[in-house]
Coordinates of C-alpha atoms in Angstrom, one line a residue:
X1 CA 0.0 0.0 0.0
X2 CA 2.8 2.1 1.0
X3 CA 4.4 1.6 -2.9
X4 CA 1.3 2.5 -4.5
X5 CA 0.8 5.8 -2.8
X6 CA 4.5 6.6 -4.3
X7 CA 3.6 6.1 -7.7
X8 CA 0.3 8.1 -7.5
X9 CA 1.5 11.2 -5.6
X10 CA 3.1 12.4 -8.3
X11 CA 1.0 12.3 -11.3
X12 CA -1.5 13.7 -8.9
X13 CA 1.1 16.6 -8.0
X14 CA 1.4 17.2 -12.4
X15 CA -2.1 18.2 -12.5
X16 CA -2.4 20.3 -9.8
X17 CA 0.5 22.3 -10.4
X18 CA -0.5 22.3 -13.8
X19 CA -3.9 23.7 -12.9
X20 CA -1.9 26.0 -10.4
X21 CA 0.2 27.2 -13.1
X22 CA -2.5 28.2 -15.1
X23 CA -4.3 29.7 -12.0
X24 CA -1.2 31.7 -11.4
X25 CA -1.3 33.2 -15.4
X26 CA -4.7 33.9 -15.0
X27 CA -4.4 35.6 -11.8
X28 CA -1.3 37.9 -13.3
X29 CA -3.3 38.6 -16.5
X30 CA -6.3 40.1 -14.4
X31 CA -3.8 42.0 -12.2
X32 CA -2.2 43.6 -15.4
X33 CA -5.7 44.6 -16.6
X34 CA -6.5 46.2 -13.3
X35 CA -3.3 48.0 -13.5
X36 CA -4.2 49.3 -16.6
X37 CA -7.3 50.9 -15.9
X38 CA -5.6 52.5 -12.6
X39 CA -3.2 53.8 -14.7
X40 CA -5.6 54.8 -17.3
X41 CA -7.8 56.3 -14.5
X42 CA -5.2 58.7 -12.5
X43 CA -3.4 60.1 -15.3
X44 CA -4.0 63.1 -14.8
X45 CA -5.6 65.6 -18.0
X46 CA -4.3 68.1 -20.2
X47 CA -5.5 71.2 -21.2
X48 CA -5.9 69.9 -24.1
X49 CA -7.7 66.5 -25.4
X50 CA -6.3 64.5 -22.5
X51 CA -4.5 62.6 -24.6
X52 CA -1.3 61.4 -23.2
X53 CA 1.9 63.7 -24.1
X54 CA 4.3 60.7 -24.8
X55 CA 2.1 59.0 -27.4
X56 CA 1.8 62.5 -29.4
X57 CA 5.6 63.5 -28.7
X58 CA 5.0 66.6 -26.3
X59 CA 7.4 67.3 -23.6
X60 CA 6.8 65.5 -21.2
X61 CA 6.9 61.4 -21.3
X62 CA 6.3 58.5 -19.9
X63 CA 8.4 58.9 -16.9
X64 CA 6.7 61.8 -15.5
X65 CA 4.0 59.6 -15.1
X66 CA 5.3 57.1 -14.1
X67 CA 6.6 59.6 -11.1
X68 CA 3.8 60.8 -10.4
X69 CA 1.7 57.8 -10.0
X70 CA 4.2 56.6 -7.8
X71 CA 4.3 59.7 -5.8
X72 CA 0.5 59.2 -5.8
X73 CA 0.6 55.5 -4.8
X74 CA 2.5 57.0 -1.9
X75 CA 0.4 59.6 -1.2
X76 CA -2.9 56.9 -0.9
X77 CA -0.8 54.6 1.1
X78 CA 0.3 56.8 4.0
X79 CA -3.6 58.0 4.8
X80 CA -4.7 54.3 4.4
X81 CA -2.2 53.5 7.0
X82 CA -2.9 56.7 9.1
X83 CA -6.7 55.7 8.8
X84 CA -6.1 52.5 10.2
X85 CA -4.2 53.7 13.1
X86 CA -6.8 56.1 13.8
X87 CA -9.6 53.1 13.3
X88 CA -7.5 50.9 15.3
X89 CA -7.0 53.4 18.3
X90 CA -10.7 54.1 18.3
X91 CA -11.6 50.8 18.5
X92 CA -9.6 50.2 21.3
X93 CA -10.5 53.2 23.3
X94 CA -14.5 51.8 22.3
X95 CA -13.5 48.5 23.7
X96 CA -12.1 49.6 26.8
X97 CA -15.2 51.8 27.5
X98 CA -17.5 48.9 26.6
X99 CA -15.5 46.4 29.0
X100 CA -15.6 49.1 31.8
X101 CA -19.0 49.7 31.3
X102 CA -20.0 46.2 31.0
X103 CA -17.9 45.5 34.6
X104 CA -19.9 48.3 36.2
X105 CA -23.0 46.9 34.9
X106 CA -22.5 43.4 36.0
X107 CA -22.1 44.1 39.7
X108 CA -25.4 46.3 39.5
X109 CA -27.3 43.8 37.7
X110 CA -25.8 40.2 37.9
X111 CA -28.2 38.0 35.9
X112 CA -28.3 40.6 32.6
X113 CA -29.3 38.5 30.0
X114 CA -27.2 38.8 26.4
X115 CA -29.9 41.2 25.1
X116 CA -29.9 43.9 27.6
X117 CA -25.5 43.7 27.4
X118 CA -26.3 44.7 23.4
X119 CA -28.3 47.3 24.5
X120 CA -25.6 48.3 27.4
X121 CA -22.9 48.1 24.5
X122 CA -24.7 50.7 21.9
X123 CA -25.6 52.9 25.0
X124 CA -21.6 52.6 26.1
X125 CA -20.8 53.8 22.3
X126 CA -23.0 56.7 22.8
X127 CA -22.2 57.8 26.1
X128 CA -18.5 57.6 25.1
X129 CA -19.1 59.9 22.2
X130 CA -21.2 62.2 24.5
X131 CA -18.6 62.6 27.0
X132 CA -15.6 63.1 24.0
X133 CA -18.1 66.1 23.4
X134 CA -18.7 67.3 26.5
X135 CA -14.7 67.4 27.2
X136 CA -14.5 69.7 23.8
X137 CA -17.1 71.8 25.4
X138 CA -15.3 72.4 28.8
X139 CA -11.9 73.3 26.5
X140 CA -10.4 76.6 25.8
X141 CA -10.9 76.3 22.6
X142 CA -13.8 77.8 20.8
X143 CA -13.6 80.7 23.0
X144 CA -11.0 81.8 25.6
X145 CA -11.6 81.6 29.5
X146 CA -11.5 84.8 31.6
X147 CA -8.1 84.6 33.6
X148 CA -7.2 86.6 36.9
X149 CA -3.6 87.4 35.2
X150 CA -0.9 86.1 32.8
X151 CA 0.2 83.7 35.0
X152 CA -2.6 81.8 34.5
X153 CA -2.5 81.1 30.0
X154 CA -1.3 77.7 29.7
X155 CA 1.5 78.4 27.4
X156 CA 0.9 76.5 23.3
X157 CA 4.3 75.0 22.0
X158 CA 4.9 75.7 18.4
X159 CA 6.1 72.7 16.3
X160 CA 7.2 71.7 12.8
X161 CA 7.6 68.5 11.2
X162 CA 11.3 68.4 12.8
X163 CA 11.3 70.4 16.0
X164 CA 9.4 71.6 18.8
X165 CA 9.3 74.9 20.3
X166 CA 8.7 75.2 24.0
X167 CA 7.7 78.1 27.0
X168 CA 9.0 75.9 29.7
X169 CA 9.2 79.0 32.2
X170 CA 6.1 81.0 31.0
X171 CA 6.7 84.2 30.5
X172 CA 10.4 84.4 32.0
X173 CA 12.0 82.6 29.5
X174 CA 12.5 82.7 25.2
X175 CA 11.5 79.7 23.4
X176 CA 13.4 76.2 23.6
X177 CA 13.9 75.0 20.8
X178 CA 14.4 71.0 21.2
X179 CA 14.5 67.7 19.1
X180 CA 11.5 66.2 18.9
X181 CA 11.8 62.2 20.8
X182 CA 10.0 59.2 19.3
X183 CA 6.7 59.3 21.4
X184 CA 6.3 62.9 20.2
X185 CA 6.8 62.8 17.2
X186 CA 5.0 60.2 16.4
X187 CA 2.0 62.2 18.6
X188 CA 2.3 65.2 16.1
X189 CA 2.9 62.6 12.7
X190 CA -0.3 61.4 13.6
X191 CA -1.7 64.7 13.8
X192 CA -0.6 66.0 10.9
X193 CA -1.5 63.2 9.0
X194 CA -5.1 63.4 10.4
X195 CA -5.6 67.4 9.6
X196 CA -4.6 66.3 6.0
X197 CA -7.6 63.6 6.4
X198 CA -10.0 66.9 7.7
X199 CA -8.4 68.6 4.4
X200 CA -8.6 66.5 1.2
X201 CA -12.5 64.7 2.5
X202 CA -14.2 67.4 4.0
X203 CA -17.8 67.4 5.4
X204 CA -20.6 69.3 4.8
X205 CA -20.5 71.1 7.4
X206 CA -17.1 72.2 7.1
X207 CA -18.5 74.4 4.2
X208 CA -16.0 73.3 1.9
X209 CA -16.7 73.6 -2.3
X210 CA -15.6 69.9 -3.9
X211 CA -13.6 71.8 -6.1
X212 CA -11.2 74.6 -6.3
X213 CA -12.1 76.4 -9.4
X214 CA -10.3 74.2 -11.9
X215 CA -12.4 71.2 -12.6
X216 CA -11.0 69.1 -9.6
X217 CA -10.2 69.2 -5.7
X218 CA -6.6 70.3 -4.6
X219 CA -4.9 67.2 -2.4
X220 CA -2.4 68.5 0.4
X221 CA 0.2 65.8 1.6
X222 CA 2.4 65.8 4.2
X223 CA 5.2 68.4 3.0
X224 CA 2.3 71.0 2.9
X225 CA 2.5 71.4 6.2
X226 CA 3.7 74.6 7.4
X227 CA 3.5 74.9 11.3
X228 CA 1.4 74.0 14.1
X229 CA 0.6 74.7 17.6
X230 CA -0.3 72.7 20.8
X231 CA -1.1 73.4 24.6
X232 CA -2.3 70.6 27.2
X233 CA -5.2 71.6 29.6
X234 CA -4.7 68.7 32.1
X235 CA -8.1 67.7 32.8
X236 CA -9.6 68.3 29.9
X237 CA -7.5 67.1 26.6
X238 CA -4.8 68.0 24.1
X239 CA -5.8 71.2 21.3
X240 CA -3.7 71.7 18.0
X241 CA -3.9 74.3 15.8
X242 CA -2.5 73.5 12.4
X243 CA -1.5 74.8 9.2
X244 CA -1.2 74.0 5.7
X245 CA 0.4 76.1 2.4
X246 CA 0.6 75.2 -0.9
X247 CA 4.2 76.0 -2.5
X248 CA 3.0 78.5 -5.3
X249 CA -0.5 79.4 -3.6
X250 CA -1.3 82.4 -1.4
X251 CA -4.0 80.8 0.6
X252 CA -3.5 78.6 4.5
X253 CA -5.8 75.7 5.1
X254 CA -5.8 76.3 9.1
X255 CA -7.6 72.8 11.0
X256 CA -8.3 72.4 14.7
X257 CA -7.9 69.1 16.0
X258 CA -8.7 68.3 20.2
X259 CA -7.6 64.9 21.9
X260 CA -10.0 64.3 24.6
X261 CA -8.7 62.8 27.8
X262 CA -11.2 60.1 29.2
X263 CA -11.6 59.1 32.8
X264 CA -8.5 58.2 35.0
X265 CA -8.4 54.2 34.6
X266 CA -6.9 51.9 37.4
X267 CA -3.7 50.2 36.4
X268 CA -2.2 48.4 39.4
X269 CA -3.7 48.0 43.1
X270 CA -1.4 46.7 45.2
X271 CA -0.4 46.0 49.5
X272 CA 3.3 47.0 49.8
X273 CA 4.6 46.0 53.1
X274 CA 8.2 47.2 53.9
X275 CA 7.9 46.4 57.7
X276 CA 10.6 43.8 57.0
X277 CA 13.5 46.0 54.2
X278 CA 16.1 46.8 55.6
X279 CA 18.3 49.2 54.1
X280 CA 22.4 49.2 53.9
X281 CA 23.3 52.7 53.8
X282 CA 27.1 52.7 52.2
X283 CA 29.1 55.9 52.4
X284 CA 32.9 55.4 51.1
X285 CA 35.2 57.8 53.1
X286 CA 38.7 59.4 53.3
X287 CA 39.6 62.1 56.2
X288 CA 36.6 64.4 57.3
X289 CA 36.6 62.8 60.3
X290 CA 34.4 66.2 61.6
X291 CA 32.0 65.7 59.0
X292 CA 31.3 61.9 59.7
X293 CA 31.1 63.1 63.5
X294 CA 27.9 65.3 62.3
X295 CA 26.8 62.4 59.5
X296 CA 26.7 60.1 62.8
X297 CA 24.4 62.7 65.0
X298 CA 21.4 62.8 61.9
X299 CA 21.9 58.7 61.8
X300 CA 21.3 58.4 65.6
X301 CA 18.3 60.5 65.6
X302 CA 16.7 59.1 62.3
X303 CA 18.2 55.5 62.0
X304 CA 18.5 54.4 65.4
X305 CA 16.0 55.7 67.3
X306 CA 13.2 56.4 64.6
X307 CA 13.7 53.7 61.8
X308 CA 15.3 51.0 63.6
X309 CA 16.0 48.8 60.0
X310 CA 18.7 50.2 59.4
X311 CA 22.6 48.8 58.5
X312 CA 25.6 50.9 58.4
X313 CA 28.5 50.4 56.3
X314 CA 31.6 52.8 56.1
X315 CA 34.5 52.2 53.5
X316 CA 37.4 54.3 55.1
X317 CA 40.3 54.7 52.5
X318 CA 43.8 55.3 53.9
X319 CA 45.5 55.3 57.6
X320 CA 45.1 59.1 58.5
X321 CA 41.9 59.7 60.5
X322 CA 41.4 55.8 61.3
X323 CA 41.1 55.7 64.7
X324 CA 38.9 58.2 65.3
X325 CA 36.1 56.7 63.1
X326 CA 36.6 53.8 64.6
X327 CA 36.1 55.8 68.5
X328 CA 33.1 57.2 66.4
X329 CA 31.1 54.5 65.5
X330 CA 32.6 52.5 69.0
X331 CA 30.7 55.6 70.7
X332 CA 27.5 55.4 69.1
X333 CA 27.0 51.8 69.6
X334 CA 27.7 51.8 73.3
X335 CA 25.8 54.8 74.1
X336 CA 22.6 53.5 72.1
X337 CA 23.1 49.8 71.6
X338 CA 23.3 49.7 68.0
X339 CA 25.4 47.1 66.8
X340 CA 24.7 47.1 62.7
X341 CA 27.5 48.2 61.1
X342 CA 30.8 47.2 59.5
X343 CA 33.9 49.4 59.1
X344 CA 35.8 48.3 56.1
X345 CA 39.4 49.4 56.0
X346 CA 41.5 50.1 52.6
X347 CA 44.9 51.1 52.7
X348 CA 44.7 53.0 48.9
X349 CA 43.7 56.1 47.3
X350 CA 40.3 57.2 47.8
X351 CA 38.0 55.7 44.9
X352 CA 34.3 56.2 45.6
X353 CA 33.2 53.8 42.8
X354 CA 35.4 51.0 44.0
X355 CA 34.0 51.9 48.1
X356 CA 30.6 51.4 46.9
X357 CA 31.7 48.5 45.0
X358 CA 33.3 46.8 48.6
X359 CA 30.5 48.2 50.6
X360 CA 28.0 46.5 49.0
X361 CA 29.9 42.9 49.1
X362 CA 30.6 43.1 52.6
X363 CA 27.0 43.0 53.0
X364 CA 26.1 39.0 53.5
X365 CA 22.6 38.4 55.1
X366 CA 20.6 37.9 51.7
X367 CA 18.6 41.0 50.2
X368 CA 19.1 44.4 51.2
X369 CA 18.2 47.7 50.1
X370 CA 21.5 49.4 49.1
X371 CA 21.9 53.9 49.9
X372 CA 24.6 54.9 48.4
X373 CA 25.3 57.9 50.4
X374 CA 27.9 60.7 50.8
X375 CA 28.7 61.9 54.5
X376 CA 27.7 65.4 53.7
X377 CA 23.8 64.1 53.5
X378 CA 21.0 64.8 55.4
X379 CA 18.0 62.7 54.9
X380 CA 14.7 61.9 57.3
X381 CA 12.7 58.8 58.2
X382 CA 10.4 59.8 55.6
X383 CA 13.0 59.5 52.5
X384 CA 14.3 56.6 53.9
X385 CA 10.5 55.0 53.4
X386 CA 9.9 56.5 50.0
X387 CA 13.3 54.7 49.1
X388 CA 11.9 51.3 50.4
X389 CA 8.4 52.1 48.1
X390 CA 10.1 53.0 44.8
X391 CA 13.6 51.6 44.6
X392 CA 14.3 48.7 42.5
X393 CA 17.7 46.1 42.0
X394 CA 20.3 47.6 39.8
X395 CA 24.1 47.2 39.0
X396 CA 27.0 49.6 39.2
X397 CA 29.8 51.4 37.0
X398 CA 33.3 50.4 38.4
X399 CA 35.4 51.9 36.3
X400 CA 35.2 55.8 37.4
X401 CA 38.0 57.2 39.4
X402 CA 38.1 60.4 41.3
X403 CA 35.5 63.0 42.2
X404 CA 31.8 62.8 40.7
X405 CA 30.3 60.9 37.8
X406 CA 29.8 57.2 39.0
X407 CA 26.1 59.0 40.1
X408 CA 25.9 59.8 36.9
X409 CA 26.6 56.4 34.8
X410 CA 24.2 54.8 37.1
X411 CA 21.4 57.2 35.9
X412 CA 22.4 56.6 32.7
X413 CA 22.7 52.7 33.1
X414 CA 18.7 52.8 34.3
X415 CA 17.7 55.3 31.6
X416 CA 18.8 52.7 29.1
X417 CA 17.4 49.5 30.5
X418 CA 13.6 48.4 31.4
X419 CA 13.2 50.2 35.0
X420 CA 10.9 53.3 35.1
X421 CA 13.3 55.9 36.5
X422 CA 11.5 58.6 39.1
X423 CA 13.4 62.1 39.1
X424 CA 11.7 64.2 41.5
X425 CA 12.7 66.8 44.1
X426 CA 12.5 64.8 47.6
X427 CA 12.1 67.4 50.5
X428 CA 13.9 64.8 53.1
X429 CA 16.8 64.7 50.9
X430 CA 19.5 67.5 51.8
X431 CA 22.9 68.1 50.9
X432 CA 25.0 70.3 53.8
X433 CA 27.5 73.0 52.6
X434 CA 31.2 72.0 52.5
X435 CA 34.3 73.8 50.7
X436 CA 35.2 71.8 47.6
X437 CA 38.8 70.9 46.0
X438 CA 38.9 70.2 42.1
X439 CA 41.8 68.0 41.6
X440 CA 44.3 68.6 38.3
X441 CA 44.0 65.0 38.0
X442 CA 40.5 65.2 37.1
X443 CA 39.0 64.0 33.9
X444 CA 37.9 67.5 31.3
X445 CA 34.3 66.1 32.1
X446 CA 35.0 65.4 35.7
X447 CA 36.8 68.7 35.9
X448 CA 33.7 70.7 34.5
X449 CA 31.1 69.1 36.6
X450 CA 32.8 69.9 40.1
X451 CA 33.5 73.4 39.5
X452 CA 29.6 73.8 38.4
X453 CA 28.8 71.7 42.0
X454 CA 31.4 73.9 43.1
X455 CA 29.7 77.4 41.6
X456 CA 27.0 76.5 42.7
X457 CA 27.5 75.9 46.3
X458 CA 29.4 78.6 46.9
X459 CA 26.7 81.4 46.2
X460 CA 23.2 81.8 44.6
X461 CA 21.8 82.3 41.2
X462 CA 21.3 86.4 41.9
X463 CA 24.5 86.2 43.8
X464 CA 26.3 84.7 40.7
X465 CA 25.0 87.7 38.6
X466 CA 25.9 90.0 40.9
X467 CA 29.3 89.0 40.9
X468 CA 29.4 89.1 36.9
X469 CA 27.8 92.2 36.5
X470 CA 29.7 93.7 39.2
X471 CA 31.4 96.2 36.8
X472 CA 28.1 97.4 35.6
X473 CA 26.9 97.7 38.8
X474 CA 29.6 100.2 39.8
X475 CA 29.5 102.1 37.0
X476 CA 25.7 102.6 36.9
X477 CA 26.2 103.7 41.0
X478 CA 29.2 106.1 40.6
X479 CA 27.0 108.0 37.5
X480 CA 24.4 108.1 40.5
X481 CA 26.3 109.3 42.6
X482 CA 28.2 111.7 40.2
X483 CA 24.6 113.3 39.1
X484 CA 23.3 114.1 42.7
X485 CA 26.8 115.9 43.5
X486 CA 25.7 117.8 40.5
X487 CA 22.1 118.7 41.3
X488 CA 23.4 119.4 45.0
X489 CA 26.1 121.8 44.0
X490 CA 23.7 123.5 41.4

């Protein structure tokens, strides 16, 4: 039986590939007719008879056409694909509001029959749109709000197809201008690309004539666009003003497009209990044996007698100084019977990459929440809890030497893997005044950052200015002074 389906399975296999063959000519034959009539169909007219210029030997051939049906081709396929993203994201955002909707319903009504649901579903589509409405409605954007003063305009940031204008500061600073990232420019691609959709099929009630005068509607495409503007009202949506220019035409096709925000939406829920994390606070340290003497006063009072989950490890580098650490921490421990800490001892040149890097393997008792800390810190009870709700595992740069930096590759580290990096101002976070040294050995980089610590903790911005302008300053004072010796004497 086995031989017999060997023999067959090939004459079986000549007639359908032969039927496939002739399937596949077919096929190509009603493509190339299609083609045709595509072609045939968006050529686009004369002045004349419509006849094409190539076949009656004008100036322009076949290639121009061919150009321009591809640049057409183009044209079609980039709103198809924005109309399917737009499609697709309403759908979604319809779904989501259906699914909430149906939840909601559900726990009012458990035994909703499959009916009533189809009726809860059309009523969801509705009450969706009504709301996207209503939001429109609340904007600033049909007509302006009455404000107590300029502080409160909520600033519009210009944009082009490239770059993005912003008024950070209000009204104390010039425009920014700034690259645009991925997630925004793909925000304002999509909006283009929908203003060009508002453009070339308009509505009825946009009062828009199908034609421009010539026989046929003009199409705008994306390098029509000219400028546009944006502005976020936080609970209400996104507005953007945009504006298109044809090359050789006088005339501005100016859209307004709003992006609703719905309802906040719950993404995670969750118990976090840190009763148990314990956190090993590592400072690295070289001399400044007064400075650890103070660092040591803010640990008793917040670590020992308010936190209580707490271990401290010191990295001492060198010989000088030593001993009176040690008498430090020896101190602190009798006088408050705290016993969680480790002194680790290097005989070498102070390295703060390579003292976290030993601080953090001296540590042996399974997980632990590592602060890397410098002795000139003062921090609270309440930072050391928002540390134990946000922080996350990570690794750490070795290979920095010197002042500064390491801080830096670390931040850089997160921003490049999967971990959501939180940069706020914490107010239990602070950083106490001490003279700084810039070493010759520095890195250029590592050079330029401490003086700007530097510059910056030695006086304040208006003190800064004061000290640049200082000439000015004295000049403007002894013209002052110069004109009321004048007025007095006259």
């Amino acid at each position: 039986m086995g031989n017999g389906n060997i023999i067959r399975m090939p004459r079986r296999g000549l007639i359908i590939q032969a039927r496939t063959r002739w399937l596949l000519v077919g096929l190509a034959l009603l493509f190339s007719l299609i083609l045709l009539m595509y072609l045939l169909e968006c050529a686009p007219q004369t002045e004349g008879n419509g006849s094409l210029p190539g076949i009656l030997g004008e100036n322009m051939g076949k290639e121009y056409y061919q150009a321009l049906l591809q640049e057409q081709e183009e044209h079609y396929q980039n709103r198809a694909t924005s109309l399917k993203r737009q499609i697709a994201q309403l759908k979604q955002e319809l779904q989501e509001m259906s699914d909430k909707l149906k939840t909601l319903q559900e726990k009012k009504s458990p035994k909703i029959n499959g009916m009533n649901y189809q009726g809860t579903k059309e009523q969801a589509s509705n009450d969706l749109l009504e709301f996207l409405h209503s939001q429109i409605d609340k904007a600033e954007v049909s007509m302006g709000a009455k404000l107590p003063s300029e502080y409160g305009v909520i600033p519009f940031e210009s944009f082009t197809s490239m770059k993005v204008f912003q008024l950070e500061m209000g009204l104390t600073r010039h425009p920014e201008e700034k690259p645009v990232r991925k997630d925004k420019r793909d925000e304002l691609v999509e909006v283009i690309e929908a203003g060009l959709e508002v453009i070339n099929n308009p509505d009825e009630e946009d009062g828009q004539d199908e034609d421009d005068g010539v026989g046929e509607r003009q199409l705008y495409n994306e390098n029509d666009f000219v400028e546009g503007y944006y502005r976020t009202e936080r609970d209400k949506g996104t507005q953007y003003e945009l504006f298109y220019k044809k090359m050789d035409g006088m005339e501005y096709r100016h859209v307004t497009l709003f992006r609703p925000f719905g309802p906040l939406m719950k993404v995670k829920s969750e118990t976090v209990d840190i009763s148990r994390s314990i956190i090993n606070i590592i400072v690295p340290l070289a001399g400044r044996t007064e400075a650890f003497a103070q660092f040591m006063q803010n640990f008793r009072d917040v670590c020992i007698h308010q936190d209580k989950r707490i271990h401290l490890t010191v990295v001492y580098f060198g010989q000088d100084g030593l001993s009176e650490v040690k008498s430090i921490l020896e101190s602190v421990a009798r006088e408050t019977n705290f016993h969680n800490y480790t002194l680790v001892s290097l005989n070498e040149e102070f390295n703060r990459g390579r003292g976290l890097d030993m601080g953090a393997r001296a540590w042996e008792k399974g997980e632990v929440l590592m602060f890397f800390c410098d002795v000139d810190i003062y921090f609270t009870a309440e930072f050391l809890n928002s540390c134990r709700l946000n922080a996350e595992p990570g690794g750490f740069d070795l290979e920095v030497k010197g002042w500064g930096g390491e801080d830096v590759h670390l931040y850089r580290k997160y921003l490049h893997g999967d971990l959501i990096v939180v940069r706020t101002p914490v107010p239990g976070l602070f950083h106490l005044w001490h003279e700084k040294h810039c070493a010759d050995e520095l890195t250029p980089e590592q050079y330029r950052m401490c003086i700007q610590s530097k510059a910056m903790n030695e006086a304040s911005h208006s003190h800064l200015g004061m000290l640049v302008f200082r000439e000015e300053i004295e000049t403007h004072l002894r013209k002052q002074a110069y004109r009321t010796n004048s007025e007095a004497v006259g």
